[in-house]
Coordinates of C-alpha atoms and ligand atoms in Angstrom, one line a residue:
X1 CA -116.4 -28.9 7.1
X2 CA -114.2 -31.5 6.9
X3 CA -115.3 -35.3 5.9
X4 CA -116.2 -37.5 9.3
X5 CA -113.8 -40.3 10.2
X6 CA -114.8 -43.5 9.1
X7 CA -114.9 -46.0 12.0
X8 CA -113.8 -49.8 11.4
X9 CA -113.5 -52.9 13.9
X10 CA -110.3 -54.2 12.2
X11 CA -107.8 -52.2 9.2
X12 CA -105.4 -55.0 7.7
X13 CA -102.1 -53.1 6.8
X14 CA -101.0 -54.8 3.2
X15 CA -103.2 -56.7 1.0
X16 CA -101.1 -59.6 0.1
X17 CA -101.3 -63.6 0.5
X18 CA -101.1 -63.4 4.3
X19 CA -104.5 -60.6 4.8
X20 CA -105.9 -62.0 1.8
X21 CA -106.3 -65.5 3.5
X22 CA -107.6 -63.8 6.7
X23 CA -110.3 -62.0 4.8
X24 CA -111.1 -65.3 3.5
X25 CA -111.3 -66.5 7.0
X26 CA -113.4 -63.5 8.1
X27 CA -115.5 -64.0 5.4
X28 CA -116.5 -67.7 6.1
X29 CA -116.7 -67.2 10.1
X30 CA -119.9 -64.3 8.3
X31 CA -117.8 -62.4 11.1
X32 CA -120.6 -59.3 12.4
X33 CA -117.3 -57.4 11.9
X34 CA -116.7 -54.0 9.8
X35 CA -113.8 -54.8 8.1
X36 CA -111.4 -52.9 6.1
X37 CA -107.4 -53.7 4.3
X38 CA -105.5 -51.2 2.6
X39 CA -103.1 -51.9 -0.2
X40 CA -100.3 -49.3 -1.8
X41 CA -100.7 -51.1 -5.2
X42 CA -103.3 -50.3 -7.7
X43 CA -104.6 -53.9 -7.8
X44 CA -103.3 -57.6 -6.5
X45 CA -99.8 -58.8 -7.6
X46 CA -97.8 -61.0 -5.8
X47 CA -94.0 -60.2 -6.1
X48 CA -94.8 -58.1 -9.2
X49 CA -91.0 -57.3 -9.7
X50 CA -89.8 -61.1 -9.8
X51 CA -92.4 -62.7 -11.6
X52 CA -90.4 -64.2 -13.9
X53 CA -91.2 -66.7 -17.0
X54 CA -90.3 -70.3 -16.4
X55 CA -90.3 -69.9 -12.3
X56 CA -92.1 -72.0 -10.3
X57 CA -93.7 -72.2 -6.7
X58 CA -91.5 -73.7 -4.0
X59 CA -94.6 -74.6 -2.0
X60 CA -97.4 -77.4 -2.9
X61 CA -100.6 -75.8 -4.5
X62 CA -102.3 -77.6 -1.9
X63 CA -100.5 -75.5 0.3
X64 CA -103.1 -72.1 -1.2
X65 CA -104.8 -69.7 1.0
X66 CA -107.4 -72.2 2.6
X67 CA -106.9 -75.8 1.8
X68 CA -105.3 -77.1 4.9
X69 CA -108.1 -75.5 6.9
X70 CA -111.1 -75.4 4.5
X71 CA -110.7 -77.7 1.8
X72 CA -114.4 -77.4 0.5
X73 CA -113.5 -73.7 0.3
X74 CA -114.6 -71.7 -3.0
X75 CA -111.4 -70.4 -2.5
X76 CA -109.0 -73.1 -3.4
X77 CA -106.5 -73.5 -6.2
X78 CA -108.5 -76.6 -7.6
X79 CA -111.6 -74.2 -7.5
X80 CA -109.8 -71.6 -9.1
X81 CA -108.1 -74.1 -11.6
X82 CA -111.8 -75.8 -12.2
X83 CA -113.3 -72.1 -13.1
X84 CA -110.7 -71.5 -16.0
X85 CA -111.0 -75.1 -17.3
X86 CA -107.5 -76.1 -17.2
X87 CA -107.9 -78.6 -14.2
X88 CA -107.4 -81.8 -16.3
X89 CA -104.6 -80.2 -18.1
X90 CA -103.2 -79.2 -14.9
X91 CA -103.5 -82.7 -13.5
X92 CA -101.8 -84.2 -16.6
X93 CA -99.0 -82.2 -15.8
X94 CA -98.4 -84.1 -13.1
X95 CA -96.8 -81.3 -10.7
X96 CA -97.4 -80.1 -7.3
X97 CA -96.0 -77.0 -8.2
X98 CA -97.2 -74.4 -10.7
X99 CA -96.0 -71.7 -12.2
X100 CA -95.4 -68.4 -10.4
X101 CA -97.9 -66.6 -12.8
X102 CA -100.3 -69.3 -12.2
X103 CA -100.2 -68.6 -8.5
X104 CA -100.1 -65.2 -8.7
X105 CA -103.2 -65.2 -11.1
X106 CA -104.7 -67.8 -8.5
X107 CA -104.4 -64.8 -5.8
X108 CA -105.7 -62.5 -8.0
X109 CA -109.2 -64.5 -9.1
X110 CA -109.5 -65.0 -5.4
X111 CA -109.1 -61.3 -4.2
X112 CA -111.2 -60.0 -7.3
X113 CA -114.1 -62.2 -5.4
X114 CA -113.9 -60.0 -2.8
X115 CA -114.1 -56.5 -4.5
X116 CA -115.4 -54.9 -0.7
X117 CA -112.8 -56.5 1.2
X118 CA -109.4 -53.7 0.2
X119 CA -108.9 -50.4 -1.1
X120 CA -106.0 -50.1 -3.5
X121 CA -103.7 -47.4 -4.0
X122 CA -103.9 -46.4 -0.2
X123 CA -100.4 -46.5 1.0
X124 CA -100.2 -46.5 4.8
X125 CA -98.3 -43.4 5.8
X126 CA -98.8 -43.3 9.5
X127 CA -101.0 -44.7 12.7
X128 CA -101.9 -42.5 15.6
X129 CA -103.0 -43.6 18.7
X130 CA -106.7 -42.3 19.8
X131 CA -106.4 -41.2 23.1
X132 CA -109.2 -41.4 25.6
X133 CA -109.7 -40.0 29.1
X134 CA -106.3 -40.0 31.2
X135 CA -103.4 -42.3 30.0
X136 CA -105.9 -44.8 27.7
X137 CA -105.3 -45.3 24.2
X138 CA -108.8 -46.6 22.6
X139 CA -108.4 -46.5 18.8
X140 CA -105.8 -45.9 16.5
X141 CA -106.2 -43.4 12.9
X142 CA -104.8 -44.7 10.3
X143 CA -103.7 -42.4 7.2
X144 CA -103.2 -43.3 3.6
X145 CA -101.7 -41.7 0.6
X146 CA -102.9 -42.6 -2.9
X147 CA -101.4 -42.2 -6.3
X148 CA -102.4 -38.8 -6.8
X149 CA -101.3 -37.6 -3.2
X150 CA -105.0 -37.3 -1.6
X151 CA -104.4 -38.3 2.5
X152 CA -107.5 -40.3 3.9
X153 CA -107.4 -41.0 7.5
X154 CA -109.8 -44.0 9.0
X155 CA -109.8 -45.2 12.8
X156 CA -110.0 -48.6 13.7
X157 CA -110.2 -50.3 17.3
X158 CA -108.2 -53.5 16.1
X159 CA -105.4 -53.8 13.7
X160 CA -103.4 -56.7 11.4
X161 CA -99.9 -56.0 10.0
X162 CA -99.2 -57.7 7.0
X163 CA -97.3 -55.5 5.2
X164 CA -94.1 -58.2 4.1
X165 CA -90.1 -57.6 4.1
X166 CA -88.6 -54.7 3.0
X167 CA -85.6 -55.1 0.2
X168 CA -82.2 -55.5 2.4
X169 CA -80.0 -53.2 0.9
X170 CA -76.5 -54.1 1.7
X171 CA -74.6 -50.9 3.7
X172 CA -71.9 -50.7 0.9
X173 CA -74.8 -49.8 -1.8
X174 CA -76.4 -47.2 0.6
X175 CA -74.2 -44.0 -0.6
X176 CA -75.8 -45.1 -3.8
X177 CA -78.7 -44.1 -2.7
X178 CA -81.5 -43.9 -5.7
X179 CA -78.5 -44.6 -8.6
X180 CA -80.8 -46.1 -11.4
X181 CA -78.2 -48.3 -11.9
X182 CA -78.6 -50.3 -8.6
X183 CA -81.6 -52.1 -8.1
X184 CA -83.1 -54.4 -5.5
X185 CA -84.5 -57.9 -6.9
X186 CA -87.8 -56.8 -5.7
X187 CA -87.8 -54.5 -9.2
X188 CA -86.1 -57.1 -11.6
X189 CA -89.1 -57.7 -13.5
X190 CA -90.8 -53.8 -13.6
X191 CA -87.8 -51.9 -13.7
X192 CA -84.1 -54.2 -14.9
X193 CA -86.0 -55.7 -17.8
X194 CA -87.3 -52.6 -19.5
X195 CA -83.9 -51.1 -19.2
X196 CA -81.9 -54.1 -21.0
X197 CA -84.2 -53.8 -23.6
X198 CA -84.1 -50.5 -24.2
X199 CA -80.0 -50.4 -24.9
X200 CA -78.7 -50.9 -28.1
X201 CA -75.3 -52.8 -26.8
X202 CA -75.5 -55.3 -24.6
X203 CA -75.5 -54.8 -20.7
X204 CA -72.8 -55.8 -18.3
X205 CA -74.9 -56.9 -15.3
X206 CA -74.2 -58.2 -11.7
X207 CA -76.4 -60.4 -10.0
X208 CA -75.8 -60.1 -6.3
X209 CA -76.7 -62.8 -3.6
X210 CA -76.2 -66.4 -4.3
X211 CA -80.0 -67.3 -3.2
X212 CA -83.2 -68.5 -4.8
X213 CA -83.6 -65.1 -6.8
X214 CA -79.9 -64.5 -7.4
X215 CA -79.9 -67.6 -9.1
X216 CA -83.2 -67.4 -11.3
X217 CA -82.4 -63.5 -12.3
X218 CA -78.9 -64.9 -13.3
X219 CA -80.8 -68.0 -15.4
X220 CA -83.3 -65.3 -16.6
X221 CA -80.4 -62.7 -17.8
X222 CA -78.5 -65.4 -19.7
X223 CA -81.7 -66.2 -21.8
X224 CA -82.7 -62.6 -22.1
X225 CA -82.8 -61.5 -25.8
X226 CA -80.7 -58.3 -25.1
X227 CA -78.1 -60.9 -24.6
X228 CA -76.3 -59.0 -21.5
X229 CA -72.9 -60.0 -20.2
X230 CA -73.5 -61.4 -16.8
X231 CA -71.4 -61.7 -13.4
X232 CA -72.7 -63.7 -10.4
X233 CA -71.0 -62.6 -7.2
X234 CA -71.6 -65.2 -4.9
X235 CA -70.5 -64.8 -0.9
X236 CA -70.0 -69.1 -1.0
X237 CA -67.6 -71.1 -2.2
X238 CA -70.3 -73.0 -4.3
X239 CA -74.4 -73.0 -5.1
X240 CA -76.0 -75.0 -2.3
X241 CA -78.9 -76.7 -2.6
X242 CA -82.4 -76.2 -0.8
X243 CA -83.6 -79.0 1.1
X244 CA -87.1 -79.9 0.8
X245 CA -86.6 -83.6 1.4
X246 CA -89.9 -84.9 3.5
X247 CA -88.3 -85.2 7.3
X248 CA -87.1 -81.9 7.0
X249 CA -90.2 -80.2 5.3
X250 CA -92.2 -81.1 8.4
X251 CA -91.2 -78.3 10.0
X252 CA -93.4 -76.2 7.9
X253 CA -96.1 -78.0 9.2
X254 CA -99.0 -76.0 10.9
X255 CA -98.3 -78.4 14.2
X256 CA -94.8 -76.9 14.5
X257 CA -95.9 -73.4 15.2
X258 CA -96.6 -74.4 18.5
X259 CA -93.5 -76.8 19.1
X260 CA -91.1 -74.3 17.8
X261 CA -93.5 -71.1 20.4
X262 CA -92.7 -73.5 23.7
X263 CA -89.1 -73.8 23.2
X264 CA -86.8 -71.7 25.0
X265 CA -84.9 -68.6 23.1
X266 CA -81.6 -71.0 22.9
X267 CA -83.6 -73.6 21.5
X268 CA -85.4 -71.8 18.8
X269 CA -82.3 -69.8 17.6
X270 CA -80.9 -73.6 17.0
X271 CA -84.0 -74.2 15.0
X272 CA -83.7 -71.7 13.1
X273 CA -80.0 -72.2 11.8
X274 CA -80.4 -76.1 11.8
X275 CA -83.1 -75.3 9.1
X276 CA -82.2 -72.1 7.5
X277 CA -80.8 -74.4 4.5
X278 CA -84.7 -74.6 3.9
X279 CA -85.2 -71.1 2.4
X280 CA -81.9 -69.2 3.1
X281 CA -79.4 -68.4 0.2
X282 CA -79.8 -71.9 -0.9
X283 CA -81.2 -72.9 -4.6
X284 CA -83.7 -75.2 -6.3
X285 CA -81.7 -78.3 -7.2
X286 CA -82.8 -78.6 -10.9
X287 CA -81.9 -74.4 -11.1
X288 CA -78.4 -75.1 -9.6
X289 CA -78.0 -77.6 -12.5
X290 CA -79.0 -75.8 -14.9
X291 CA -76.3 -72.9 -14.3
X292 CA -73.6 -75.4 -13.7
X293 CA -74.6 -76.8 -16.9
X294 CA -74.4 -73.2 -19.0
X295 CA -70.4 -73.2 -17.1
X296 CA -69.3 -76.4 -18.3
X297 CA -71.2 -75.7 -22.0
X298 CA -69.1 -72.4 -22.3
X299 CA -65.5 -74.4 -21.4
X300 CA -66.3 -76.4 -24.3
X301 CA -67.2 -73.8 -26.4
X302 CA -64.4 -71.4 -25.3
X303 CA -66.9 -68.6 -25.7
X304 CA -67.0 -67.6 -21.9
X305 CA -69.2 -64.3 -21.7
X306 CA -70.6 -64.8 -18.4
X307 CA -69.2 -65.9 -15.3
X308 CA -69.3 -67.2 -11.1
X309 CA -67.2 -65.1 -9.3
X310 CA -67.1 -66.9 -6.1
X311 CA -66.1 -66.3 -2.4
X312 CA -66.4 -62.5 -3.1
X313 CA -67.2 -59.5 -1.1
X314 CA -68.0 -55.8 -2.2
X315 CA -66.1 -53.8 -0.4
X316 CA -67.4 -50.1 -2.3
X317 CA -69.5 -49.3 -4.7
X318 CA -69.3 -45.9 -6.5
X319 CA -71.5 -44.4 -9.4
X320 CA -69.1 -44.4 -12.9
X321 CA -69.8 -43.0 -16.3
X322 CA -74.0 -43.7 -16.1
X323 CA -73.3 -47.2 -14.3
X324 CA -71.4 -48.6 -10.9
X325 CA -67.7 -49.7 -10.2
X326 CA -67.5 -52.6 -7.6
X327 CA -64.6 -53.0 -5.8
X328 CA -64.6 -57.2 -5.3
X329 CA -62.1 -58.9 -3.2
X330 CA -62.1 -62.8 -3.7
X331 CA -58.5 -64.3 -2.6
X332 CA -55.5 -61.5 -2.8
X333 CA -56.1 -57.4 -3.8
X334 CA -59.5 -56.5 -4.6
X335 CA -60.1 -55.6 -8.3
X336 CA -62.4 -52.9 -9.9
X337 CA -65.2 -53.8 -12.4
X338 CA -67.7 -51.9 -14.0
X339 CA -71.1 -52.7 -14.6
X340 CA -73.6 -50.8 -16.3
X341 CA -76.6 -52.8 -14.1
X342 CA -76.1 -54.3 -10.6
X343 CA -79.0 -56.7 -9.1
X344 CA -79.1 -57.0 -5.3
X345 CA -80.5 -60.3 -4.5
X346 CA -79.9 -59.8 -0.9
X347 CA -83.1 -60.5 0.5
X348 CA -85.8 -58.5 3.1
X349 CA -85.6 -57.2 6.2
X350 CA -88.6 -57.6 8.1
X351 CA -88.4 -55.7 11.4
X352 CA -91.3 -54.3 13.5
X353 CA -89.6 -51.1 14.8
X354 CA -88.7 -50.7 10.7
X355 CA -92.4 -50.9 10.2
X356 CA -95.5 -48.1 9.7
X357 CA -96.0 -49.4 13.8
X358 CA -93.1 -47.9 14.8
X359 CA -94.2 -45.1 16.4
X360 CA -96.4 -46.9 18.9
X361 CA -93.6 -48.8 20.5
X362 CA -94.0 -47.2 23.3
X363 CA -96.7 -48.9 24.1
X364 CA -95.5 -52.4 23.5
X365 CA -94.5 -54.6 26.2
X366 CA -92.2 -56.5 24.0
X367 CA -91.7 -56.7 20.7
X368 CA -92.8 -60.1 19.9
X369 CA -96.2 -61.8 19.7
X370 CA -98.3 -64.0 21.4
X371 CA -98.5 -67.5 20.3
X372 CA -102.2 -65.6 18.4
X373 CA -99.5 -63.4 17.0
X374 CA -101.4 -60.2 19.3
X375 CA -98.2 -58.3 20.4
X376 CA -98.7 -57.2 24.3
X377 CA -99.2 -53.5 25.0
X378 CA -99.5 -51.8 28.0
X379 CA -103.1 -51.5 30.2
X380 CA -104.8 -49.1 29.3
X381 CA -103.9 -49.3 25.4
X382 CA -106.9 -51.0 23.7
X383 CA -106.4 -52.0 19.7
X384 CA -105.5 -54.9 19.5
X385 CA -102.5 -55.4 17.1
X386 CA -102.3 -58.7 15.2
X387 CA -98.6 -59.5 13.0
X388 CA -98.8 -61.5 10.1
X389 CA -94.9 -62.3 8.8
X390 CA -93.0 -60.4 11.5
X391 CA -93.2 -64.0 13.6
X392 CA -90.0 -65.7 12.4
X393 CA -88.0 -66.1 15.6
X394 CA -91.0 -67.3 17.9
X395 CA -92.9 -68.9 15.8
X396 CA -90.4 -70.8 13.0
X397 CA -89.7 -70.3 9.5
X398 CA -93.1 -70.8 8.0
X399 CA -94.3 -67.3 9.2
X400 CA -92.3 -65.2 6.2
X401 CA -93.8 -68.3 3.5
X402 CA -97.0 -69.6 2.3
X403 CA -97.4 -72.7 4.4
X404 CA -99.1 -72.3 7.2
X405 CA -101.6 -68.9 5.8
X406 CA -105.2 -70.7 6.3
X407 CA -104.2 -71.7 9.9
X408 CA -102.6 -68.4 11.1
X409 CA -105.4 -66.6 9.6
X410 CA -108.0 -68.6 11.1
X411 CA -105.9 -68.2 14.7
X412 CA -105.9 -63.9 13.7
X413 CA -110.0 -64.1 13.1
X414 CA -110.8 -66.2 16.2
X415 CA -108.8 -62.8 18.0
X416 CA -110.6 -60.5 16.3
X417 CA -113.9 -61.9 16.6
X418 CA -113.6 -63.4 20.3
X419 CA -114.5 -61.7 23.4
X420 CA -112.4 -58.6 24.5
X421 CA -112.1 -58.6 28.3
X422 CA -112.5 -55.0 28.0
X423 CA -114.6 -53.4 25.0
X424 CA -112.9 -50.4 24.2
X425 CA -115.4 -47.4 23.3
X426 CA -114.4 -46.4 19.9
X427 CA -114.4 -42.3 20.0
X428 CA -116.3 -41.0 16.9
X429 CA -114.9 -37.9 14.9
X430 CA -117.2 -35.1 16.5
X431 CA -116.3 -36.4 19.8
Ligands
FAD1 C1 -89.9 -63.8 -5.4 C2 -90.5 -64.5 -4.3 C3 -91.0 -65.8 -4.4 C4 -91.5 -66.4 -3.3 N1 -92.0 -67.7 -3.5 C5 -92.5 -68.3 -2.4 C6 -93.0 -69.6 -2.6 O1 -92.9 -70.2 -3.7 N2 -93.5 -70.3 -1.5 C7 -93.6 -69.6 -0.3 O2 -94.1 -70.2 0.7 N3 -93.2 -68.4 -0.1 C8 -92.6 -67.7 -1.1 N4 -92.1 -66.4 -1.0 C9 -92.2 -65.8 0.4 C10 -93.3 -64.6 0.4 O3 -93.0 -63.9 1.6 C11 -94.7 -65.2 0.6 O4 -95.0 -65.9 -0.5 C12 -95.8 -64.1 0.7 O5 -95.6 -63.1 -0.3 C13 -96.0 -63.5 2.0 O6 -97.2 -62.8 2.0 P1 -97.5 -61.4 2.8 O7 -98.9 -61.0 2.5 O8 -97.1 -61.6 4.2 O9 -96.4 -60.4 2.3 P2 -96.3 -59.7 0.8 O10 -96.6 -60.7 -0.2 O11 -95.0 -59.0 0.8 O12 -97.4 -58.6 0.8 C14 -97.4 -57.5 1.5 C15 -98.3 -56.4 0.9 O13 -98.3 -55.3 1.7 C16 -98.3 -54.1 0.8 N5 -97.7 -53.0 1.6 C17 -96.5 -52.8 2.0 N6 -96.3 -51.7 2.7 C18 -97.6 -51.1 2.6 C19 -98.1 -49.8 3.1 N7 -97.3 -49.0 3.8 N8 -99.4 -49.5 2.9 C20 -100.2 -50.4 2.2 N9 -99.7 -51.6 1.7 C21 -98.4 -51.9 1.9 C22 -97.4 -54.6 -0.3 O14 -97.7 -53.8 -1.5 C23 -97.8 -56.0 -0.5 O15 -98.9 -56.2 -1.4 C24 -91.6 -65.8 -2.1 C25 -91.1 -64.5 -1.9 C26 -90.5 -63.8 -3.0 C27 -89.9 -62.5 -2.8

C-alpha cells in the first residue's frame, strides 16, 4: 500500500528571501492555513556560491524581510542583531549596509525560527494538475526529489513560486556543456575557489560580464592567495557605475509597484531601460575604484599580470588541454587565449515557461500576473498560482531584489487567506 497524499492549502516552490518573508507574513496574520515550502538545499543559504569575504549588501538593512511592513516584528535585522549582541558594535559602524555573510546569517536565524515552516533537500521535479469531474482542474501534486533520490509527491489547492533566476549561460559556452572548466558565478564560491587552491601553479582565469559579480569575483581573484593570473573581458568600453543616488532609488519604493503596474506596455519597457543603470551590468562605485586603482598600481610597477580586455566579444569557446580556448574579438582579427578557469558573470534568466510551471501553461491566460502577482488561468482551473520574482516587466525592477519583500508578501498572504469566489474541493488520495 502505498503512503496517502498529503494535502496542503498552499506549497511555496523555493525557500529563499522572497517565501521566507511570506511565511513570516503567514505566520503573523496566525493564518488557519496548512502551509508547506520546499527547498532543494539542505538548509538556508542565500547565494551560497557568491558569498564572498569583504562584499557588502546593496540594499539598506532596514530594507530586511519585514521592517517596512512590521517594524515591531521579531523578525527584523535589529532583532536579529540585538540577539547576537553586536547591535552597538553594529551601530558604531555607522553603515546601512552589512556584510553579505551578515545578511545571509540574518536569513538564516530567521528561517531556523521557523523549523515547521520548509522541508529541505526536496527539489521540485514536477506539478501535475488534479483533475476533477469534466474539464476542472482542482488541485495540483507536487513531486520532490531529495539527496538520496527518494520522490515524495504532496497536493496543494494553492501555489507560490519563488524559485529565483537561473544562471544565463551565454549560447557560445553551451557546446561546453558540463566542461569543469566553465563555470557560472552562481558556483564561484563552492566550486572556483576550491579548484584554485587545489593547483600547484597558478590559474589563468577569465572573468566574464562586466557587472556587480564580474567585478567583485575579479577583486576577489586578484587577492586570492593562489595568486591566479586574471583577464576581465568586459562587453563596454569602460566600468559604469550603479546609481543609487536618492531621486532615482525611489523607484524601489513599495509605492512604485503600482505606478510602474498602470502604465501602458510602451511606458514600462521605458522604465525599465531608463533605470536598468540601477542594477544592470553596472558596479559599486568604491569597487570600480578599487580595480582602476590595482591598473594604474601595476603601470607603475611594470609588473602587469592581470588585465581589462575591453569592448570584447567571445565568439567560440572550445575545450583545450584540461581548460578552454576563447576566441575574443576586440577591434581587428579575433585572437585565441587559453585559460585554465573561465567565470561567467552573465547574470539569470528568469522566465516562467523556463520554470517547474511550465507544463501547466496551458492553462494560463497570459503569462503575467495580476497586480497580487496571481497569474490568470482558465475557469474551471482552481489553484491559485502566486509568482514571487518572475514580476519584472509589470511590476518594476524591485521584484528580482530585496526591496519591496515584506510588502509583496503581505499582498501574496492577503490572496491566500481571502475569500475564493469558488472553494475548490481538494480531492483526497483514495478518491
Ligand atoms: C550575488 C547576489 C547578490 C545579491 N545582492 C542583492 C542585494 O544586495 N540586494 C538586493 O536587493 N538583491 C540582491 N540580489 C538579488 C537577489 O535576487 C535577491 O536578493 C534574492 O535572493 C531574491 O530572493 P528569492 O527568494 O526570490 O530567490 P533566491 O534567493 O534565488 O531563492 C530561490 C530559492 O529557490 C530554491 N529553488 C530553486 N529551484 C528549486 C526547485 N526546483 N525546488 C526547490 N527549491 C528550488 C533555490 O535553492 C533558492 O534557495 C543579489 C543576487 C545575487 C545573485
Amino acid at each position: 500500500m502505498t503512503d496517502p497524499i498529503e494535502t496542503f492549502d498552499m506549497l511555496g516552490l523555493g525557500f529563499g528571501p522572497s517565501n521566507l518573508a511570506l511565511a513570516i507574513a503567514l505566520q503573523e496574520r496566525a493564518a488557519p492555513l496548512k502551509s508547506l515550502f520546499l527547498e532543494a538545499k539542505p538548509s538556508f543559504a542565500w547565494h551560497p556560491g557568491m558569498l564572498l569575504d569583504n562584499a557588502d549588501m546593496q540594499v539598506s538593512f532596514v530594507k530586511d524581510l519585514v521592517t517596512l511592513r512590521n517594524p515591531s516584528s521579531p523578525f527584523t535585522f535589529l532583532s536579529y542583531l540585538h540577539a547576537k549582541g553586536r547591535i552597538e558594535r553594529f551601530v558604531n559602524r555607522k553603515t546601512f549596509f552589512p556584510s553579505r555573510h551578515e545578511f545571509n546569517d540574518y536569513f538564516a536565524w530567521v528561517a531556523a525560527q521557523l523549523p515547521e515552516a520548509c522541508a529541505y533537500d526536496q527539489r521540485v521535479t514536477a506539478v501535475h494538475p488534479v483533475r476533477g469531474k469534466g474539464h476542472r482542474v482542482e488541485a495540483l501534486e507536487v513531486v520532490t526529489t531529495d539527496a538520496a533520490g527518494a520522490t515524495t509527491t504532496r497536493r496543494t489547492r494553492d501555489l507560490v513560486l519563488a524559485v529565483g533566476g537561473q544562471p544565463h549561460i551565454p549560447e557560445v559556452f553551451a557546446l561546453l556543456g558540463q566542461d569543469q572548466s566553465v563555470l557560472h558565478s552562481a558556483a564561484y564560491v563552492t566550486q572556483g575557489k576550491p579548484r584554485l587552491a587545489s593547483r600547484q601553479t597558478p590559474m589563468r582565469v577569465a572573468v566574464i560580464g562586466g557587472g556587480q559579480s564580474g567585478a567583485e569575483i575579479f577583486w576577489d581573484l586578484v587577492n586570492d592567495p593562489a595568486r591566479p593570473q586574471v583577464d576581465f573581458l568586459v562587453r563596454g568600453q569602460a566600468l559604469k557605475p550603479s546609481d543609487d543616488s536618492p531621486f532615482v532609488n525611489e523607484i524601489f519604493d513599495s509605492a512604485f509597484t503600482s505606478e510602474i503596474f498602470h502604465r501602458s506596455e510602451a511606458e514600462r519597457a521605458g522604465f525599465l531601460a531608463d533605470y536598468a543603470n540601477t542594477n544592470y551590468a553596472v558596479v559599486d562605485g568604491d569597487l570600480i575604484a578599487q580595480i582602476y586603482g590595482l591598473f594604474y598600481e601595476q603601470e607603475v610597477t611594470g609588473d602587469e599580470r592581470h588585465r581589462l580586455l575591453r569592448s570584447t566579444r567571445i565568439e567560440a569557446a572550445e575545450a583545450r588541454d584540461g581548460g578552454v580556448e576563447l576566441s575574443i574579438r576586440q577591434t581587428g582579427a579575433p585572437t585565441q587565449e587559453r585559460y585554465d578557469l573561465v567565470i561567467l558573470a552573465t547574470g539569470y534568466r528568469r522566465r516562467l515557461q523556463e520554470t517547474i510551471l511550465s507544463d501547466l501553461s496551458a492553462w494560463f491566460l497570459a503569462e503575467e500576473a495580476d497586480r497580487g502577482y496571481r497569474l490568470p488561468t482558465v475557469e474551471g482551473f482552481q489553484p491559485r498560482i502566486f509568482l514571487q520574482g518572475f514580476c519584472e516587466e509589470t511590476h518594476g525592477l524591485s521584484d528580482t531584489l530585496l526591496s519591496v519583500l515584506p510588502l509583496r508578501a503581505q499582498e501574496i498572504a492577503e490572496g491566500l487567506t481571502g475569500a475564493r469566489p469558488a472553494r475548490a474541493r481538494v480531492l483526497t488520495a483514495a478518491e
